[in-house]
Coordinates of C-alpha atoms and ligand atoms in Angstrom, one line a residue:
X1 CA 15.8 44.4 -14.3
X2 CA 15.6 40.8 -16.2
X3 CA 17.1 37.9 -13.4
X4 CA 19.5 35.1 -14.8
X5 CA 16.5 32.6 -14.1
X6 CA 12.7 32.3 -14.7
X7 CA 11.6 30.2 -11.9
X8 CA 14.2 29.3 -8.6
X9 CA 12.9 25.7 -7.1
X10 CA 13.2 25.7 -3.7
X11 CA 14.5 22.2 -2.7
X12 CA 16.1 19.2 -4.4
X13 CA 13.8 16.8 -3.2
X14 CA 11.6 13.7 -4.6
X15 CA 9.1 16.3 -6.7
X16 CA 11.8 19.2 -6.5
X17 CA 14.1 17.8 -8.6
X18 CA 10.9 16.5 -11.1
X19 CA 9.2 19.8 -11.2
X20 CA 12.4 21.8 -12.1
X21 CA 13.4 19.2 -14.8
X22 CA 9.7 19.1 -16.4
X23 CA 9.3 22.9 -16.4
X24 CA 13.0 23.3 -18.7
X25 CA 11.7 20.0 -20.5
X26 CA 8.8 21.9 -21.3
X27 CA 10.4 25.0 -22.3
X28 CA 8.7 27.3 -19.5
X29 CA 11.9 29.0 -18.7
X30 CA 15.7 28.7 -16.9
X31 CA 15.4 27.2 -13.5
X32 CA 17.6 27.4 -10.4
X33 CA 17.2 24.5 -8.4
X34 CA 18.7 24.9 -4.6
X35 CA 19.1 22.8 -1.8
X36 CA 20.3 23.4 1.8
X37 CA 22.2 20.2 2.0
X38 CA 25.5 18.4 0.3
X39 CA 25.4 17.0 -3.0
X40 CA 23.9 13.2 -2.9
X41 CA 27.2 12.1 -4.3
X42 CA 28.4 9.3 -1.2
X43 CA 28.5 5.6 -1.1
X44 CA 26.2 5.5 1.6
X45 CA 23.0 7.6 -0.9
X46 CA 23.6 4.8 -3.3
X47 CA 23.8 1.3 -1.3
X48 CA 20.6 0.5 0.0
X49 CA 21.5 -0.3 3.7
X50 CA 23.8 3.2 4.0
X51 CA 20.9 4.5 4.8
X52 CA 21.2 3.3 8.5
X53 CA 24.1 5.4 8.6
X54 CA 22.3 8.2 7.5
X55 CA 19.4 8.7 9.5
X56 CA 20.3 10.7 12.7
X57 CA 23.3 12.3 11.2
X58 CA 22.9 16.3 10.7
X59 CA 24.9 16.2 7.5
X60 CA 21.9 14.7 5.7
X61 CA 19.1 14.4 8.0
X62 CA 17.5 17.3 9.3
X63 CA 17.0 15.4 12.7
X64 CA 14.2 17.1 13.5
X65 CA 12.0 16.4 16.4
X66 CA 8.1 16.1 17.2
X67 CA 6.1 18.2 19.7
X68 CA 5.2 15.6 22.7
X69 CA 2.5 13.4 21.6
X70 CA -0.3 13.8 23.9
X71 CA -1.6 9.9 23.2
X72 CA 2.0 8.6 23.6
X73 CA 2.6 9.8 27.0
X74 CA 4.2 12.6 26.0
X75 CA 7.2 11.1 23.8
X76 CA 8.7 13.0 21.2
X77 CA 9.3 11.2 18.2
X78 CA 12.2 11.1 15.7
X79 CA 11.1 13.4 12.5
X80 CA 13.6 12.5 9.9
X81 CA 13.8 14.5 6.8
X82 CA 16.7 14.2 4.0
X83 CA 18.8 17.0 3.3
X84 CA 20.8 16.5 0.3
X85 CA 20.4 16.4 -3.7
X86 CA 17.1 13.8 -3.8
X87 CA 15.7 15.1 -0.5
X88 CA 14.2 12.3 1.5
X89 CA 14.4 10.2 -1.5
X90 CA 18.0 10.0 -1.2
X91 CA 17.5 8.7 2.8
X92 CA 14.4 6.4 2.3
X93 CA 13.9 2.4 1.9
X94 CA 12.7 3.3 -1.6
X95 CA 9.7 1.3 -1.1
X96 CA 7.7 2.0 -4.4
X97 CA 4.0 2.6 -4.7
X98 CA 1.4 4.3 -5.9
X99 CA -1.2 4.1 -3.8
X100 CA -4.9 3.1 -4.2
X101 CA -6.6 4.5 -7.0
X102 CA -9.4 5.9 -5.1
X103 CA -7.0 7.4 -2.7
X104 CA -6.6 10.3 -5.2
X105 CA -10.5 10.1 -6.5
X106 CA -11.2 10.7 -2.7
X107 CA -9.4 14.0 -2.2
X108 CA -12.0 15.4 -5.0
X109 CA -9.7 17.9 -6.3
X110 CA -9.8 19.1 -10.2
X111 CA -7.0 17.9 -12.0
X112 CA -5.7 15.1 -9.3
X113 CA -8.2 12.2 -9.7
X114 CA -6.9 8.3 -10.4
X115 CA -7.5 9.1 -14.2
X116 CA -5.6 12.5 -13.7
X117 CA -2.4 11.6 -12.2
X118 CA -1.8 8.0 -13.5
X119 CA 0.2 9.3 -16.7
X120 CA 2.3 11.3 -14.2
X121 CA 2.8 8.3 -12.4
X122 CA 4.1 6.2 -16.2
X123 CA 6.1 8.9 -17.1
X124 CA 8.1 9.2 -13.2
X125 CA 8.3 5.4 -13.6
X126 CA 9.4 5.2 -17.1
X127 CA 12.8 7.1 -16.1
X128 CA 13.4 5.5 -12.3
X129 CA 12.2 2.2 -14.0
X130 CA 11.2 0.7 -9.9
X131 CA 11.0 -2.9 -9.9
X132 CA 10.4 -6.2 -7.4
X133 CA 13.6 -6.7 -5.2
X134 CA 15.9 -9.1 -6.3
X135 CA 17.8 -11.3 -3.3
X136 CA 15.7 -10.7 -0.5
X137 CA 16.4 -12.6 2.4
X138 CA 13.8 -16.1 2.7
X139 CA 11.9 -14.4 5.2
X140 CA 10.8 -11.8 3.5
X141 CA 10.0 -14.1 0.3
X142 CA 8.4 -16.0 2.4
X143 CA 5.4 -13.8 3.1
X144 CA 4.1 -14.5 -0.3
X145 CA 2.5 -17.8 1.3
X146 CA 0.4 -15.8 3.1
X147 CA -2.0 -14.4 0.4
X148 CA -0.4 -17.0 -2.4
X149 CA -3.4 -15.8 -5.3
X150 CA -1.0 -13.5 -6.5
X151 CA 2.2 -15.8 -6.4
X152 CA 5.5 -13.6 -6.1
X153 CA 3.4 -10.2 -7.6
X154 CA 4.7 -7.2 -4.9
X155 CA 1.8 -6.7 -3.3
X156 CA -0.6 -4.0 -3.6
X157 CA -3.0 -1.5 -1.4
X158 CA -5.9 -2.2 -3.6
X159 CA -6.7 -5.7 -1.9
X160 CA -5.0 -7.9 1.0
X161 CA -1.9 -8.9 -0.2
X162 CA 2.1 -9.9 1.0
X163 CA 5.1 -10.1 0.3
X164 CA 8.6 -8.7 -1.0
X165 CA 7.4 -4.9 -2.1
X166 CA 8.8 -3.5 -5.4
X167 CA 11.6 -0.4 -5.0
X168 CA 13.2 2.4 -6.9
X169 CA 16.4 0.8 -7.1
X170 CA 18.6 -0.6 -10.4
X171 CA 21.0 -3.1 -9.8
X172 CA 21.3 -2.8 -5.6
X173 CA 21.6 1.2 -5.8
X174 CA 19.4 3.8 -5.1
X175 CA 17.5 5.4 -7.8
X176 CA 16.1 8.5 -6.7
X177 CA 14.1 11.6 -8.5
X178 CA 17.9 13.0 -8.7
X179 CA 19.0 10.3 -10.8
X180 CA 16.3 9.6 -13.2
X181 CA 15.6 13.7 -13.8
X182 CA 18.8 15.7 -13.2
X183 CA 21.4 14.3 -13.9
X184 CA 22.6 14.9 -16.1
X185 CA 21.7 18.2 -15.6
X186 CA 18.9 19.6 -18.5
X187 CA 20.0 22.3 -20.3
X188 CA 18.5 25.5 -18.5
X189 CA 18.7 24.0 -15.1
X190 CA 20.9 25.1 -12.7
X191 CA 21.6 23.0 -9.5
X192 CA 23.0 24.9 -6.4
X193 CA 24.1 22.8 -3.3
X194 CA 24.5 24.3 0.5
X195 CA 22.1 27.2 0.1
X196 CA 19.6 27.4 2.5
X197 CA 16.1 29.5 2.2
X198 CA 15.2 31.9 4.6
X199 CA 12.1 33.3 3.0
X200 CA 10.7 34.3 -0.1
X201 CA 11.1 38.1 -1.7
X202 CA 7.7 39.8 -2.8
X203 CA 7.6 42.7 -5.7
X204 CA 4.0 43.8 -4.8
X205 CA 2.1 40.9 -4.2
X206 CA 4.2 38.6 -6.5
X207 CA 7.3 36.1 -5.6
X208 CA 10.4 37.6 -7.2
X209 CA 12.9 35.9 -5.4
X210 CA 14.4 34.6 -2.3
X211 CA 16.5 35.2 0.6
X212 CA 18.5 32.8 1.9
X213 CA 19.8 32.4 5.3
X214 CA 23.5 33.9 5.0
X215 CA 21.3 37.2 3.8
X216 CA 21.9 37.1 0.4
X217 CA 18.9 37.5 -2.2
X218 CA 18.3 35.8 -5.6
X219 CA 15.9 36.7 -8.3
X220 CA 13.2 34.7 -10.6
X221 CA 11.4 36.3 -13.4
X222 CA 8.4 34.6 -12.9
X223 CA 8.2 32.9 -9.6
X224 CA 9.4 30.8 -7.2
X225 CA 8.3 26.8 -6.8
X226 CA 8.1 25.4 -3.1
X227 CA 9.6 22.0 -3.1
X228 CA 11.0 21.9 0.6
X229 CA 8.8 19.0 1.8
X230 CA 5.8 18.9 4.1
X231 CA 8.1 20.6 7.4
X232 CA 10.0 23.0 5.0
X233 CA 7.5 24.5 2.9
X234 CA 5.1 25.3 5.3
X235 CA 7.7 26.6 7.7
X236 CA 9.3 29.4 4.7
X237 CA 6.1 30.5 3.4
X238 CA 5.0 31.5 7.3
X239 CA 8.4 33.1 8.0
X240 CA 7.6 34.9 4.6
X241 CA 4.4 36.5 6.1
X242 CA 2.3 34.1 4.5
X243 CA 0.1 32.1 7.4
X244 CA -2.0 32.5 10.6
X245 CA -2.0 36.0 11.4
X246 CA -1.9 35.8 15.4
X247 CA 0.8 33.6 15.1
X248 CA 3.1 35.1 13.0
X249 CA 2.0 38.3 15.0
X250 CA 3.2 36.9 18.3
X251 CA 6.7 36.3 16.1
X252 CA 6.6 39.4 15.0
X253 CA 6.5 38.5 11.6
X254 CA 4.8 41.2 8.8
X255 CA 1.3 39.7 7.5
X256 CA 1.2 39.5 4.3
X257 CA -1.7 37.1 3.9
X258 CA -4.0 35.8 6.6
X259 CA -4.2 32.0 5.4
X260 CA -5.1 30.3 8.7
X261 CA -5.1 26.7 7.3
X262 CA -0.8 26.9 6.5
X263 CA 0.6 24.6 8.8
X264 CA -2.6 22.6 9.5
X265 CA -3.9 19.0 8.6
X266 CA -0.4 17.6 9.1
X267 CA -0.1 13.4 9.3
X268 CA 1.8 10.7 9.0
X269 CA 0.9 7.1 9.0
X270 CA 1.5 6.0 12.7
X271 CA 3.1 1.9 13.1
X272 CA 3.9 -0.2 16.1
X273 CA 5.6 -3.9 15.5
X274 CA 6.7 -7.1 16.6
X275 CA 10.2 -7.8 17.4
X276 CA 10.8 -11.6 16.6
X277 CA 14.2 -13.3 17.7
X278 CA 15.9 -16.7 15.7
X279 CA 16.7 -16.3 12.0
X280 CA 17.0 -13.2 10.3
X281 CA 20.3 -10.8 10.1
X282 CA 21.8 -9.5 13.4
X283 CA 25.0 -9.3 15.4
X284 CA 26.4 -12.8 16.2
X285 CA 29.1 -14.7 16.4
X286 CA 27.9 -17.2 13.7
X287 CA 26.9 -13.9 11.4
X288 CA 30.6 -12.3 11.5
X289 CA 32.3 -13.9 8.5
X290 CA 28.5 -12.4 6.8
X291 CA 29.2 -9.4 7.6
X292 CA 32.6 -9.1 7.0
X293 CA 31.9 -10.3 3.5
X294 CA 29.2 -8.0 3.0
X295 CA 30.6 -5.3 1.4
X296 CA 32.6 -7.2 -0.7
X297 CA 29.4 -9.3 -2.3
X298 CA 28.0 -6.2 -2.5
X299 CA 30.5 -4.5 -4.7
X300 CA 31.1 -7.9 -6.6
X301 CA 27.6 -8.9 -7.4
X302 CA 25.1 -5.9 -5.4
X303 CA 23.6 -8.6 -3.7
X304 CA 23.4 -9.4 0.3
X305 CA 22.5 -7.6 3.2
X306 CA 24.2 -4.5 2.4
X307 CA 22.0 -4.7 -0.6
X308 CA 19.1 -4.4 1.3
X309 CA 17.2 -1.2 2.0
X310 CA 16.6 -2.8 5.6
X311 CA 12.7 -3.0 5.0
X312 CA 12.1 -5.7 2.0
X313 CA 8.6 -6.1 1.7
X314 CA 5.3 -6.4 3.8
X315 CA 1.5 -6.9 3.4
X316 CA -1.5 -4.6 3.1
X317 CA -4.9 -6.3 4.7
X318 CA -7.8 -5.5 6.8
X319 CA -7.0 -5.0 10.5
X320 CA -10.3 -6.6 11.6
X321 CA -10.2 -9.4 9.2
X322 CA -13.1 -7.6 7.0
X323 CA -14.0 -8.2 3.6
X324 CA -13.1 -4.5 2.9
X325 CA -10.4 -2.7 1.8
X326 CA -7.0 -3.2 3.6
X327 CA -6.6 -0.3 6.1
X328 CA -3.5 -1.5 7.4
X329 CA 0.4 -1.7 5.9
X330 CA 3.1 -3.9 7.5
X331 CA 6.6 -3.4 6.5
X332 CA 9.0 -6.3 7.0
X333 CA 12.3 -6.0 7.9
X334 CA 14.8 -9.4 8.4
X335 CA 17.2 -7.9 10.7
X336 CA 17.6 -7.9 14.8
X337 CA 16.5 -4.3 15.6
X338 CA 17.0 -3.2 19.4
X339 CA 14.1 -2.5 21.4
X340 CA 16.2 -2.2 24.8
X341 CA 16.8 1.2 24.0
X342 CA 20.2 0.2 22.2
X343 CA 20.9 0.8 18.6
X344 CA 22.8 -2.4 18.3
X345 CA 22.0 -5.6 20.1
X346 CA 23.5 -9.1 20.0
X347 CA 21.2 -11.5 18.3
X348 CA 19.2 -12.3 15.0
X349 CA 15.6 -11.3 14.1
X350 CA 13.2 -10.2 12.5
X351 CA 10.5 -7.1 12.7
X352 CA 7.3 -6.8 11.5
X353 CA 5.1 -3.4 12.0
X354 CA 1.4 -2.6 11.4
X355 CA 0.8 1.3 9.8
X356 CA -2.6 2.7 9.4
X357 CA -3.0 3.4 5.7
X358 CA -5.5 6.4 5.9
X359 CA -5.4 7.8 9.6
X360 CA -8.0 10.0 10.8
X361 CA -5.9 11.9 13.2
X362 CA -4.5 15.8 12.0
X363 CA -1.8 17.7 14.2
X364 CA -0.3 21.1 13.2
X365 CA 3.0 22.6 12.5
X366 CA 3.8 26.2 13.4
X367 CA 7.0 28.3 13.6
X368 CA 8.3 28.5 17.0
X369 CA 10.2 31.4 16.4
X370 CA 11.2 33.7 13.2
X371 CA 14.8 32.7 12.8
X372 CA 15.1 30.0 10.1
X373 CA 18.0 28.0 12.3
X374 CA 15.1 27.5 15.0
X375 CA 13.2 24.2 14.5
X376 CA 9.7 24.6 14.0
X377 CA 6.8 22.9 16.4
X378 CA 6.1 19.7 14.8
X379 CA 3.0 18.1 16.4
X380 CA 2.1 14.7 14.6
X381 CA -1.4 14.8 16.4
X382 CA -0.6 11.0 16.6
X383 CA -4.2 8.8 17.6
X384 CA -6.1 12.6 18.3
X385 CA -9.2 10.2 16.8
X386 CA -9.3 7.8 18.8
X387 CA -10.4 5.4 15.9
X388 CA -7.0 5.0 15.0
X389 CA -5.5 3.0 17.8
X390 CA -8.5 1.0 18.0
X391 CA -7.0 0.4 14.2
X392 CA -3.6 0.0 14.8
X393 CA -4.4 -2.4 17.9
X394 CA -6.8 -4.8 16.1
X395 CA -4.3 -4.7 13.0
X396 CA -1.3 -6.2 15.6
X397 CA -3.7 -8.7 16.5
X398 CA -4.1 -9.9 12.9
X399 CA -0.5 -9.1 12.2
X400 CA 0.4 -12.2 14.9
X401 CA -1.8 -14.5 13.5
X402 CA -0.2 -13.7 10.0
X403 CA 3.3 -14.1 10.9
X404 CA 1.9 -17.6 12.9
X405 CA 0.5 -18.4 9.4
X406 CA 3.7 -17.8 7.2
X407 CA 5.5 -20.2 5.8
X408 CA 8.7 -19.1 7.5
X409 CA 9.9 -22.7 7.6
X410 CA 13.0 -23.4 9.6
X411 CA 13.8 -19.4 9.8
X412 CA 10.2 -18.9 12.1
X413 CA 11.2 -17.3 15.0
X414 CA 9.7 -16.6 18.6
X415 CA 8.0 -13.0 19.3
X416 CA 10.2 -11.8 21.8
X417 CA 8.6 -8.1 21.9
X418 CA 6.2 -6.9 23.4
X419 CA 6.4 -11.2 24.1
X420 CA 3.1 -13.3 23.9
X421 CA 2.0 -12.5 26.7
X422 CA 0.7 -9.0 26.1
X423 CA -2.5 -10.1 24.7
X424 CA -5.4 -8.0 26.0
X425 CA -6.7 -4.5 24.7
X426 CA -5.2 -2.7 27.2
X427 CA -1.6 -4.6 27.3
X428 CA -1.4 -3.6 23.5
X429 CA -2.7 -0.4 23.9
X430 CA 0.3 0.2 26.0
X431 CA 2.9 -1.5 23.6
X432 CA 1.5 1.2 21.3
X433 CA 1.8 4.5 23.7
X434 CA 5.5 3.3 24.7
X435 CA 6.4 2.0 21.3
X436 CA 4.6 3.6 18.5
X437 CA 6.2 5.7 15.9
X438 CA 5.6 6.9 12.5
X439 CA 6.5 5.9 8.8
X440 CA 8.4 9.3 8.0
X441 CA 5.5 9.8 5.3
X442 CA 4.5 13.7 7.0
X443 CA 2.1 15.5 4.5
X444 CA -0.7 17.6 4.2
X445 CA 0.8 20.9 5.6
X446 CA -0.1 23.2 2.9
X447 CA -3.4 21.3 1.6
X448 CA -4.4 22.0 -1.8
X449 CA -8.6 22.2 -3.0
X450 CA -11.0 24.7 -2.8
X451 CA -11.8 27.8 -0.4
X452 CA -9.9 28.1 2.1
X453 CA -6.9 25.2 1.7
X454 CA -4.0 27.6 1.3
X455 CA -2.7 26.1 -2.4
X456 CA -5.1 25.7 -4.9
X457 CA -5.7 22.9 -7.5
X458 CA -3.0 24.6 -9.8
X459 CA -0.6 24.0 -7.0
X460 CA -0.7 28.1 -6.6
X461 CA -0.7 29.8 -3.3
X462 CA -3.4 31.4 -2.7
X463 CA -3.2 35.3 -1.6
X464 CA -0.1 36.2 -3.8
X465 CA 1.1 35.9 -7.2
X466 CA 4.1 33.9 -8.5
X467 CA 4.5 31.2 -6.0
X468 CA 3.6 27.6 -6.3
X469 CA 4.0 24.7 -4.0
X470 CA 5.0 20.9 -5.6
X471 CA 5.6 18.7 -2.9
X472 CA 4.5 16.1 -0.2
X473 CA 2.7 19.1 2.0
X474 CA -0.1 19.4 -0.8
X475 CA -1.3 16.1 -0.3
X476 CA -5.2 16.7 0.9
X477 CA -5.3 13.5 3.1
X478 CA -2.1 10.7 2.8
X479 CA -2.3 7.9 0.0
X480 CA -2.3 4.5 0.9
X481 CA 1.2 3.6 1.3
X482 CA 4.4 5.1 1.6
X483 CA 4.5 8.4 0.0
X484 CA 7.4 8.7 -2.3
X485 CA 5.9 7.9 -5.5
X486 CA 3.6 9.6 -4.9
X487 CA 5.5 12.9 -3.6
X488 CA 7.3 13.1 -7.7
X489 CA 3.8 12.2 -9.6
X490 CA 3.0 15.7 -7.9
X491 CA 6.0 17.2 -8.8
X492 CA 6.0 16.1 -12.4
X493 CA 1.9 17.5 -12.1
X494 CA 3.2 20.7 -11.1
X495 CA 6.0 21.1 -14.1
X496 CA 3.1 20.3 -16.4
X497 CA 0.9 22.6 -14.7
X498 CA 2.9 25.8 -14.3
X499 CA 4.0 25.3 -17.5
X500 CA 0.5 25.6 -18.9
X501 CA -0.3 28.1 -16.5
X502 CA 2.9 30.5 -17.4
X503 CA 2.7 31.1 -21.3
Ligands
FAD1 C1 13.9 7.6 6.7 C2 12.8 7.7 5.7 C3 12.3 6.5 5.1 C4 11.3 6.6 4.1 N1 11.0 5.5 3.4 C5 10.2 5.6 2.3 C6 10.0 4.5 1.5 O1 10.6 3.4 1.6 N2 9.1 4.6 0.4 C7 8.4 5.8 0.2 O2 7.6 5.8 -0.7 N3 8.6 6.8 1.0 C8 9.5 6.8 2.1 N4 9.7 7.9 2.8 C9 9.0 9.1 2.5 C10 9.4 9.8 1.2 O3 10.8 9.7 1.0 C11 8.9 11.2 1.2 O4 7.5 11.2 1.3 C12 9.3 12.0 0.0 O5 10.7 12.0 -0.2 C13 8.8 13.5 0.2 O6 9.2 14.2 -1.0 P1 9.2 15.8 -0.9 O7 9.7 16.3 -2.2 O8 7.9 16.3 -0.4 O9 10.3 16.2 0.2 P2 11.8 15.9 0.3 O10 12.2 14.7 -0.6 O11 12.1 15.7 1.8 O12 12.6 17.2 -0.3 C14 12.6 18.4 0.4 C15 14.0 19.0 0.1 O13 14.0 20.4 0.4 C16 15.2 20.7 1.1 N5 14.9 21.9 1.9 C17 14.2 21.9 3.0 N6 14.2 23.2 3.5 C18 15.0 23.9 2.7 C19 15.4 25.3 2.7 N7 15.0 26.1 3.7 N8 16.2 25.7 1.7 C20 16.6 24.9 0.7 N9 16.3 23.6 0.7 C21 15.5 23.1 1.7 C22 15.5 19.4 1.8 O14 16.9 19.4 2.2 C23 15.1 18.4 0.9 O15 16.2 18.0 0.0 C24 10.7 7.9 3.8 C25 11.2 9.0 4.4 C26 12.2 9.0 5.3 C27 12.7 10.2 5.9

């Protein structure tokens, strides 16, 4: 019996939205394109600071949880996903970059080096057009003093460098992999909203199909694309029989393929800031009329604070002061955030982090149980190698003296947290086990490259036939920066590559 579609495209993500629209662009077949969450179609998806409404709410945030982290005293952190048309592309800062070049020459995988995956990288950017922010506060501009060689260029992981970042937005609103790719919709794509996947459906030892979680089945002719992200994918090919065998054993799930490595080599770039008080956005009685305007100046001219995506730009630069590559990422934000444990505080700010660009440390992600509504074990492995915070702690260091050293004017503020007076190794090491969190950049789950990584360089799973995976999870070791870009270069990689590889 011949199915309705060729391919179905499980999740409508950053590269799930690029991989279905390249692989009807390229005439490889029809494509159904579903994703468990609501269209992308609010207010909130499209302004820029909606997204702080977003995060934490279940309509369009997974809200998923880590495992405690062993080297942050046990906390469990906040793992936020998007779930709606765009994936976490439609819940993100939309901070846009590549990533170093040798990020990619470094994973040493056929097809994926810098010379490989630039044109993927022209051809995303050609249709979401990403671009240096316009009206960012004079903070954030501000941080171009600090390395001024390159004037007001964005700056860049490829050598130290500050200020405002560039992001895939037009005109203050969001541009994501949704907008630039499917929509409108290509003809021979079909998008499907609210349908979640439970598994995937085998004839033999090839994908035909999948089930979803209300127990109904759809059909593909010739397979089924993985696009879920780095929790999702990993998390339906296991309940799929597709993983460790004791594990899924102990869930009592049918082995289909022993791949011990699915679910491994998960991590995220791990960050710990500075909380500065005096000029900045915040909740005062001086910023009221601001705010109260704010929504109107952003409907009248997309400009203010609710055309900000919260985080506006940053630096990239050598924790220890070395005349190496940077190895640390600050984001800058120019708005109060609470660090009493309150979401909203009274008082004006600004926040500056430093993120370890290539962290050493891997955790795991497994099932905890077999039922798809059950939230798998997320373990971030956060500063397992120990190298990192020894990274992370020297970058603060040099992230004080760099906010000292900008030309902040009469907007400098005073560090008001962790304060000046936690100075020493172990005082900061502290700040960083109470306080450290991650970027949301998870990836690495389902590894692609040679023996036993459980996709191979065709973005194929290895073990079965028909089933490819085209998302954040392949990602061998994290890029640089922040990991969107990066996440649709690999889904516009795998249209071109399934295309090729299905003829
Ligand atoms: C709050 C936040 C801020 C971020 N900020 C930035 C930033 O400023 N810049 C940047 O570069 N990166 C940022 N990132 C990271 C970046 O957005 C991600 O790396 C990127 O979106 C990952 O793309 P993906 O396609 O792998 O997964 P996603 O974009 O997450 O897509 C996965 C899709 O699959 C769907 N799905 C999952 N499970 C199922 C299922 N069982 N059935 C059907 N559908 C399913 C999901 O709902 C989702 O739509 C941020 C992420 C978050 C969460």
């Amino acid at each position: 019996m011949t199915a309705e579609h060729d391919f179905i495209v499980v999740g409508a993500g950053s590269a799930g939205c690029i991989a279905a629209a390249e692989l009807v662009r390229r005439e490889a077949g029809k494509v159904l394109l579903i994703e468990a969450g609501p269209p992308d179609n609010s207010p909130l998806v499209k302004m820029p600071f909606g997204l702080v409404w977003m995060i934490g709410n279940t309509r369009r945030d997974w809200c998923y949880s880590s495992a405690p982290q062993k080297h942050l005293g046990g906390r469990r952190l906040n793992v936020t996903r998007g779930r709606m048309v765009g994936g976490s592309g439609s819940i993100n800062s939309m901070v846009w970059f590549r990533g170093r070049k040798d990020d990619f020459d470094t994973w040493q995988v056929p097809g994926w080096s810098w010379s490989d995956v630039a044109p993927a990288f022209e051809a995303v950017e050609t249709r979401l057009t990403p671009g240096r922010m316009q009206g960012a506060h004079p903070l954030t501009e501000a941080l171009h003093s600090l390395f001024p060689a390159y004037g007001t260029q964005p700056p860049t992981p490829e050598y130290e460098s500050a200020g405002v970042f560039a992001f895939n937005m037009v005109d203050g609103r969001r541009r994501s992999a949704a907008d630039g790719f499917i929509k409108p919709a290509p003809k021979g794509l079909t998008l499907q909203t609210s349908l979640e996947v439970d598994r995937i459906l085998f004839t033999g030892d090839k994908a035909s199909g999948v089930r979803l979680v209300d127990g109904s089945e759809l059909q593909a002719n010739k397979g089924v694309v993985l696009s879920a992200g780095s929790i999702g994918s990993p998390s339906i090919l296991m309940r799929s029989g597709v993983g460790p065998k004791a594990d899924l054993d102990r869930l009592g799930i049918d082995n289909r393929h022993d791949a011990e490595e699915v679910g491994e080599n998960l991590h995220d770039h791990p960050a710990a800031g500075l909380h500065f008080t005096g000029s900045g956005y915040g909740l005062t009685a001086s910023q009221i009329p601001g705010w109260a305007l704010a929504p109107f100046q952003y409907l009248i001219t997309r400009r203010g604070r609710f055309a900000s995506p919260t985080v506006e730009g940053g630096a990239f630069f050598n924790a220890r002061g070395l005349n190496e590559a940077p190895d640390v990422q600050t984001h800058f934000i120019p708005f109060m955030l609470g660090w009493q444990g309150k979401r909203y505080v009274y008082g004006s700010g600004y926040f500056a982090d430093v993120g370890i660009c290539r962290p050493k440390s891997r955790g795991a992600l497994r099932l905890s149980d077999s039922d798809p509504g059950a939230a798998p074990e997320i373990d971030l492995g956060l500063f397992n190698d120990s190298s990192d915070l020894d990274t992370l702690v020297a970058g603060l260091k040099r992230l004080r003296n760099l906010m000292e050293q900008a030309d902040f004017g009469r907007h400098r503020g005073r560090e008001a947290f962790p304060g000046p007076s936690v100075q020493s190794q172990k005082a900061l090491r502290a700040h960083v086990r109470e306080r450290a969190a991650t970027a949301y950049h998870p990836v690495g789950t389902l590894r692609m490259g040679a023996g036993s990584a459980p996709v191979d360089p065709r973005l194929s799973v290895r073990g079965v036939e028909g089933l490819w995976v085209a998302d954040a999870s392949v990602m061998p070791a994290v890029t640089s920066a922040n990991t969107n870009a990066p996440s649709m270069m690999i889904g516009y990689r795998a249209g071109e590559m399934i295309s090729e590889d299905c003829v």
